[in-house]
Amino acid sequence: MDFVVYVFLLLFSDHCQAFLLDTVTQISPTNDQSLTDKHFDILMDLLMEQRRSQRKQDQVITQMSQALLTLQHEVSKYQNQSQSGSVNIQLLECENKTEMLQRKLDTVIENFETMKVEYMLVVQNLTIVDTKANQIDKEIGMLKNLKSVSYLHNISDILNKTDRNELEIQMTSHRMNEIINDANARKQDVIALYNKADLTEQTLDKHLKELADRVYITARPIAGTYTAGQILTYKSVELKNGIKNVTSFQTSGIFTCEKRGIYQISIFITTNPHTSRFIVYKNKDLITETFSSFDSFYSTGSTIVVTQMKVGDTLYVKAITVASYVYNGNYESGISIVQLQ
């Protein structure tokens, strides 16, 4: 409030104007009428000037009053704002403390609930212990009430029987474990036998497949006269397996090996000359021959040979004598080629 008064006086002193009457200078009395009028005019001017100064002073006082009211309003507003800010800070601090207390309260409640659950578990365990203690007390009371020694003997017999039964159970369990171990051993033997049988079966299947895929053929030669150097050809094939081009074998008389292995070649030829020879060639090498020499009308020569052949080898039968008539009604002459392995 002192600050406001000080400001008001400062502003008032800055805007105020005044005048002083000269009371020292005295006007000498005179009887001149004009001088008196002059004094009157001066007096009127002074009065008018005072009136104007008074009006101006009133205006300044009014302005200063308004400024003072405005200043008081602003000061009050500032004080209210200062007080409101302090209250807000205090309110914020209270809210923070309230939140902290609420968190602590929640923690306390949570701990209380946990302790409550643990307390209930302790009460339950205590109840169980009390129940077992009561049962033990009852059993002790029953033992105290035994008045006959025979009861004690009976109890002893029961305990002995229980021990024997427990021993027998242990022995039985031991025998069962031995039986289980023996059964497991037999099981391993059975598994080994099964694996061996399975391997044997696979081996047999492999051999059977190899046998099924082996080459064999039986053919009948074309009947007629074969000159020296002529290769036997065949009119029919009675049995065949593993050969792709049978027609070529029949028409050319040349067997071409398609699978590597050991082959057995069997030949029998019925002719009518007194002497006849047929040679079996592998590629261009002689490996065996048939020979017949009889005085009768027909004679049969035969031969069997086993040889190793690889893919692409050729096998054929060639006449050697000048003219040999091969007789073949149905079964008199023939050739068989069999793959042994």
Coordinates of C-alpha atoms in Angstrom, one line a residue:
M1 CA 0.0 0.0 0.0
D2 CA 2.9 2.4 0.7
F3 CA 4.2 1.7 -2.7
V4 CA 0.9 2.8 -4.3
V5 CA 0.9 6.1 -2.3
Y6 CA 4.4 6.8 -3.3
V7 CA 3.6 6.3 -7.0
F8 CA 0.5 8.5 -6.6
L9 CA 2.5 11.4 -5.1
L10 CA 5.2 11.1 -7.8
L11 CA 2.6 11.3 -10.6
F12 CA 0.7 14.1 -8.9
S13 CA 3.8 16.3 -8.4
D14 CA 4.7 15.8 -12.1
H15 CA 1.3 17.0 -13.4
C16 CA 0.4 19.8 -10.9
Q17 CA 0.7 23.5 -11.7
A18 CA 0.2 26.4 -9.2
F19 CA 0.5 30.1 -8.8
L20 CA 1.6 32.5 -6.0
L21 CA 0.2 35.8 -5.2
D22 CA 2.6 38.6 -4.7
T23 CA 1.8 39.9 -1.2
V24 CA 5.1 41.8 -0.6
T25 CA 4.7 44.3 -3.3
Q26 CA 2.2 46.9 -2.2
I27 CA 0.3 49.1 -4.4
S28 CA 0.5 52.7 -3.5
P29 CA -2.8 54.3 -2.9
T30 CA -3.8 56.6 -5.6
N31 CA -6.8 58.4 -6.6
D32 CA -6.4 57.6 -10.3
Q33 CA -9.5 55.8 -11.6
S34 CA -7.6 54.1 -14.4
L35 CA -5.2 52.5 -12.1
T36 CA -8.0 51.0 -10.2
D37 CA -9.4 49.5 -13.4
K38 CA -6.1 48.1 -14.2
H39 CA -5.9 46.4 -10.9
F40 CA -9.3 45.0 -11.4
D41 CA -8.4 43.6 -14.8
I42 CA -5.3 42.0 -13.3
L43 CA -7.4 40.6 -10.5
M44 CA -9.9 39.2 -13.0
D45 CA -7.1 37.7 -15.1
L46 CA -5.7 36.1 -12.0
L47 CA -9.1 34.7 -11.1
M48 CA -9.6 33.3 -14.5
E49 CA -6.1 31.8 -14.5
Q50 CA -6.8 30.3 -11.1
R51 CA -10.1 28.9 -12.5
R52 CA -8.3 27.3 -15.4
S53 CA -5.6 25.9 -13.2
Q54 CA -8.3 24.5 -10.9
R55 CA -10.0 22.8 -13.8
K56 CA -6.8 21.4 -15.1
Q57 CA -5.9 20.3 -11.6
D58 CA -9.3 18.5 -11.3
Q59 CA -8.7 16.8 -14.6
V60 CA -5.2 15.6 -13.5
I61 CA -6.6 14.4 -10.2
T62 CA -9.3 12.5 -12.0
Q63 CA -6.7 10.9 -14.3
M64 CA -4.5 10.1 -11.3
S65 CA -7.5 8.5 -9.5
Q66 CA -8.2 6.4 -12.5
A67 CA -4.6 5.4 -12.8
L68 CA -4.5 4.6 -9.1
L69 CA -7.6 2.4 -9.4
T70 CA -6.1 0.6 -12.4
L71 CA -2.8 0.2 -10.5
Q72 CA -4.6 -1.1 -7.4
H73 CA -6.6 -3.6 -9.7
E74 CA -3.4 -4.8 -11.3
V75 CA -1.6 -5.2 -7.9
S76 CA -4.6 -7.1 -6.5
K77 CA -4.6 -9.3 -9.6
Y78 CA -0.8 -9.9 -9.3
Q79 CA -1.3 -10.8 -5.6
N80 CA -4.1 -13.1 -6.5
Q81 CA -2.0 -14.8 -9.2
S82 CA 0.9 -15.2 -6.8
Q83 CA -1.4 -16.7 -4.2
S84 CA -3.0 -18.9 -6.8
G85 CA 0.4 -20.2 -8.1
S86 CA 1.5 -21.0 -4.6
V87 CA -1.8 -22.9 -4.0
N88 CA -1.3 -24.8 -7.2
I89 CA 2.2 -25.8 -6.2
Q90 CA 1.0 -26.9 -2.8
L91 CA -1.9 -28.8 -4.5
L92 CA 0.5 -30.5 -6.9
E93 CA 2.7 -31.5 -4.0
C94 CA -0.3 -32.9 -2.1
E95 CA -1.3 -34.9 -5.2
N96 CA 2.2 -36.3 -5.6
K97 CA 2.2 -37.3 -1.9
T98 CA -1.3 -38.7 -2.3
E99 CA -0.2 -40.9 -5.2
M100 CA 2.9 -42.1 -3.3
L101 CA 0.8 -42.9 -0.3
Q102 CA -1.7 -44.8 -2.6
R103 CA 1.2 -46.8 -4.1
K104 CA 2.4 -47.7 -0.6
L105 CA -1.1 -48.6 0.4
D106 CA -1.5 -50.9 -2.7
T107 CA 1.8 -52.6 -1.8
V108 CA 0.7 -53.0 1.8
I109 CA -2.6 -54.5 0.6
E110 CA -0.8 -56.9 -1.7
N111 CA 1.6 -58.0 1.0
F112 CA -1.4 -58.4 3.3
E113 CA -3.2 -60.7 0.8
T114 CA 0.0 -62.8 0.3
M115 CA 0.4 -63.1 4.1
K116 CA -3.3 -64.0 4.3
V117 CA -2.9 -66.8 1.8
E118 CA 0.3 -68.1 3.6
Y119 CA -1.6 -67.9 6.9
M120 CA -4.4 -70.0 5.5
L121 CA -1.9 -72.6 4.3
V122 CA -0.3 -72.6 7.8
V123 CA -3.7 -73.1 9.3
Q124 CA -4.5 -76.0 6.9
N125 CA -1.2 -77.7 7.7
L126 CA -1.8 -77.1 11.4
T127 CA -5.2 -78.7 11.1
I128 CA -3.6 -81.8 9.3
V129 CA -1.0 -82.0 12.0
D130 CA -3.7 -81.8 14.7
T131 CA -5.7 -84.6 13.0
K132 CA -2.6 -86.8 12.8
A133 CA -1.7 -86.1 16.4
N134 CA -5.3 -87.0 17.5
Q135 CA -5.0 -90.3 15.6
I136 CA -1.7 -91.0 17.2
D137 CA -3.2 -90.2 20.6
K138 CA -6.1 -92.6 19.9
E139 CA -3.7 -95.4 18.9
I140 CA -1.6 -94.8 22.0
G141 CA -4.8 -94.9 24.1
M142 CA -5.7 -98.2 22.4
L143 CA -2.3 -99.6 23.2
K144 CA -2.6 -98.5 26.8
N145 CA -6.0 -100.2 27.0
L146 CA -4.5 -103.6 26.1
K147 CA -4.7 -105.7 29.2
S148 CA -3.8 -109.1 27.9
V149 CA -0.3 -110.2 26.8
S150 CA -1.9 -112.3 24.1
Y151 CA -2.9 -109.1 22.3
L152 CA 0.7 -108.1 22.2
H153 CA 1.7 -111.5 20.9
N154 CA -0.9 -111.2 18.2
I155 CA 0.5 -107.8 17.3
S156 CA 4.0 -109.3 17.2
D157 CA 2.8 -112.1 15.0
I158 CA 1.2 -109.7 12.7
L159 CA 4.4 -107.6 12.5
N160 CA 6.4 -110.8 11.8
K161 CA 4.0 -111.9 9.1
T162 CA 4.2 -108.4 7.6
D163 CA 8.0 -108.6 7.6
R164 CA 7.9 -112.0 5.9
N165 CA 5.4 -110.8 3.4
E166 CA 7.6 -107.8 2.6
L167 CA 10.6 -110.1 2.2
E168 CA 8.6 -112.4 -0.1
I169 CA 7.4 -109.4 -2.1
Q170 CA 11.0 -108.2 -2.5
M171 CA 12.1 -111.7 -3.6
T172 CA 9.2 -111.9 -6.0
S173 CA 10.1 -108.4 -7.3
H174 CA 13.7 -109.6 -7.7
R175 CA 12.6 -112.7 -9.7
M176 CA 10.3 -110.6 -11.8
N177 CA 13.2 -108.3 -12.6
E178 CA 15.3 -111.3 -13.6
I179 CA 12.5 -112.6 -15.8
I180 CA 12.1 -109.1 -17.3
N181 CA 15.8 -108.9 -18.0
D182 CA 15.8 -112.5 -19.5
A183 CA 12.8 -111.5 -21.6
N184 CA 14.6 -108.4 -22.8
A185 CA 17.7 -110.6 -23.7
R186 CA 15.4 -113.0 -25.6
K187 CA 13.8 -110.0 -27.2
Q188 CA 17.2 -108.9 -28.4
D189 CA 17.9 -112.4 -29.7
V190 CA 14.5 -112.4 -31.5
I191 CA 15.3 -109.0 -33.0
A192 CA 18.7 -110.3 -34.2
L193 CA 17.1 -113.4 -35.7
Y194 CA 14.5 -111.2 -37.3
N195 CA 17.2 -108.9 -38.8
K196 CA 19.1 -112.0 -40.0
A197 CA 16.0 -113.5 -41.5
D198 CA 15.2 -110.2 -43.1
L199 CA 18.7 -109.9 -44.5
T200 CA 18.5 -113.5 -45.8
E201 CA 15.1 -112.8 -47.4
Q202 CA 16.6 -109.7 -49.1
T203 CA 19.5 -111.8 -50.3
L204 CA 17.2 -114.5 -51.6
D205 CA 15.0 -111.9 -53.3
K206 CA 18.1 -110.5 -54.9
H207 CA 19.2 -113.9 -56.1
L208 CA 15.7 -114.7 -57.3
K209 CA 15.6 -111.5 -59.2
E210 CA 19.0 -112.2 -60.7
L211 CA 17.8 -115.7 -61.6
A212 CA 14.7 -114.2 -63.1
D213 CA 16.8 -111.7 -65.1
R214 CA 19.3 -114.4 -66.3
V215 CA 19.5 -115.1 -70.0
Y216 CA 18.4 -118.4 -71.5
I217 CA 17.2 -119.5 -74.9
T218 CA 16.4 -122.8 -76.6
A219 CA 16.0 -122.8 -80.4
R220 CA 15.5 -125.3 -83.3
P221 CA 17.7 -125.0 -86.4
I222 CA 16.2 -124.8 -89.9
A223 CA 16.4 -128.3 -91.6
G224 CA 18.4 -128.5 -94.8
T225 CA 21.9 -128.8 -96.3
Y226 CA 24.6 -126.6 -94.9
T227 CA 27.8 -126.0 -96.9
A228 CA 31.2 -125.6 -95.3
G229 CA 31.4 -122.2 -93.5
Q230 CA 27.7 -121.6 -93.4
I231 CA 26.2 -120.5 -90.0
L232 CA 23.2 -122.4 -88.6
T233 CA 19.9 -120.4 -88.5
Y234 CA 16.8 -121.2 -86.5
K235 CA 13.2 -121.7 -87.4
S236 CA 11.7 -121.4 -84.0
V237 CA 12.5 -120.4 -80.4
E238 CA 10.8 -122.5 -77.8
L239 CA 12.1 -120.8 -74.6
K240 CA 13.7 -117.4 -74.0
N241 CA 14.4 -114.8 -71.3
G242 CA 16.5 -111.7 -71.1
I243 CA 17.0 -111.3 -74.8
K244 CA 15.8 -108.3 -76.6
N245 CA 16.4 -109.1 -80.3
V246 CA 15.3 -112.7 -80.8
T247 CA 14.4 -112.2 -84.5
S248 CA 18.0 -111.2 -85.3
F249 CA 19.3 -114.3 -83.6
Q250 CA 16.9 -116.5 -85.6
T251 CA 17.7 -115.0 -89.0
S252 CA 21.4 -114.5 -88.6
G253 CA 22.1 -117.4 -86.2
I254 CA 24.4 -115.1 -84.2
F255 CA 23.8 -114.7 -80.5
T256 CA 25.0 -111.4 -79.1
C257 CA 25.7 -111.2 -75.3
E258 CA 23.6 -108.5 -73.6
K259 CA 24.5 -109.3 -70.0
R260 CA 28.0 -110.2 -68.7
G261 CA 28.3 -113.6 -67.0
I262 CA 29.1 -117.3 -67.3
Y263 CA 27.2 -119.1 -70.0
Q264 CA 26.6 -122.8 -70.7
I265 CA 26.1 -123.7 -74.4
S266 CA 24.5 -127.1 -75.3
I267 CA 24.2 -128.3 -78.9
F268 CA 22.9 -131.5 -80.5
I269 CA 22.6 -132.0 -84.3
T270 CA 21.2 -134.9 -86.2
T271 CA 22.7 -135.4 -89.7
N272 CA 22.7 -138.1 -92.5
P273 CA 26.3 -138.0 -93.8
H274 CA 28.7 -140.5 -92.6
T275 CA 31.0 -137.7 -91.2
S276 CA 29.9 -134.2 -90.1
R277 CA 31.4 -131.5 -88.0
F278 CA 29.9 -128.3 -86.6
I279 CA 32.1 -125.8 -84.7
V280 CA 30.9 -123.3 -82.0
Y281 CA 32.7 -119.9 -82.2
K282 CA 32.8 -117.2 -79.6
N283 CA 33.6 -114.1 -81.5
K284 CA 36.0 -115.6 -83.9
D285 CA 37.6 -118.2 -81.6
L286 CA 36.7 -121.9 -81.6
I287 CA 35.5 -123.1 -78.2
T288 CA 33.9 -126.5 -79.0
E289 CA 32.5 -128.7 -81.8
T290 CA 30.1 -131.5 -82.6
F291 CA 31.4 -134.5 -84.5
S292 CA 29.5 -137.6 -85.8
S293 CA 30.6 -140.6 -87.9
F294 CA 28.4 -143.6 -88.4
D295 CA 27.5 -146.1 -91.1
S296 CA 23.8 -145.8 -90.3
F297 CA 21.4 -143.5 -92.1
Y298 CA 21.3 -140.8 -89.4
S299 CA 23.7 -139.9 -86.6
T300 CA 23.6 -137.2 -83.8
G301 CA 26.6 -135.2 -82.5
S302 CA 26.4 -133.1 -79.3
T303 CA 28.6 -130.9 -77.2
I304 CA 28.4 -128.8 -74.0
V305 CA 30.7 -126.0 -73.0
V306 CA 30.8 -123.3 -70.3
T307 CA 32.5 -120.0 -71.1
Q308 CA 32.8 -116.4 -69.7
M309 CA 31.1 -113.8 -71.9
K310 CA 30.9 -110.1 -71.7
V311 CA 28.5 -107.6 -73.2
G312 CA 29.0 -107.5 -77.0
D313 CA 30.5 -111.0 -77.4
T314 CA 29.0 -113.1 -80.2
L315 CA 28.3 -116.8 -80.3
Y316 CA 27.4 -118.9 -83.4
V317 CA 27.6 -122.5 -84.9
K318 CA 29.3 -123.0 -88.3
A319 CA 29.3 -126.1 -90.6
I320 CA 32.8 -127.5 -91.4
T321 CA 32.2 -130.4 -93.7
V322 CA 31.5 -129.9 -97.4
A323 CA 27.8 -130.7 -97.3
S324 CA 25.9 -131.6 -94.1
Y325 CA 22.2 -132.2 -94.1
V326 CA 20.7 -131.1 -90.7
Y327 CA 17.6 -133.1 -89.9
N328 CA 15.0 -131.5 -87.7
G329 CA 11.6 -132.9 -87.7
N330 CA 10.6 -131.6 -84.3
Y331 CA 13.2 -132.5 -81.6
E332 CA 16.1 -134.1 -83.5
S333 CA 18.4 -130.9 -83.4
G334 CA 18.6 -127.9 -81.1
I335 CA 20.7 -125.4 -79.2
S336 CA 20.4 -124.1 -75.7
I337 CA 22.3 -121.0 -74.2
V338 CA 21.9 -120.5 -70.5
Q339 CA 23.4 -117.9 -68.2
L340 CA 24.7 -119.6 -65.1
Q341 CA 25.7 -116.5 -63.1

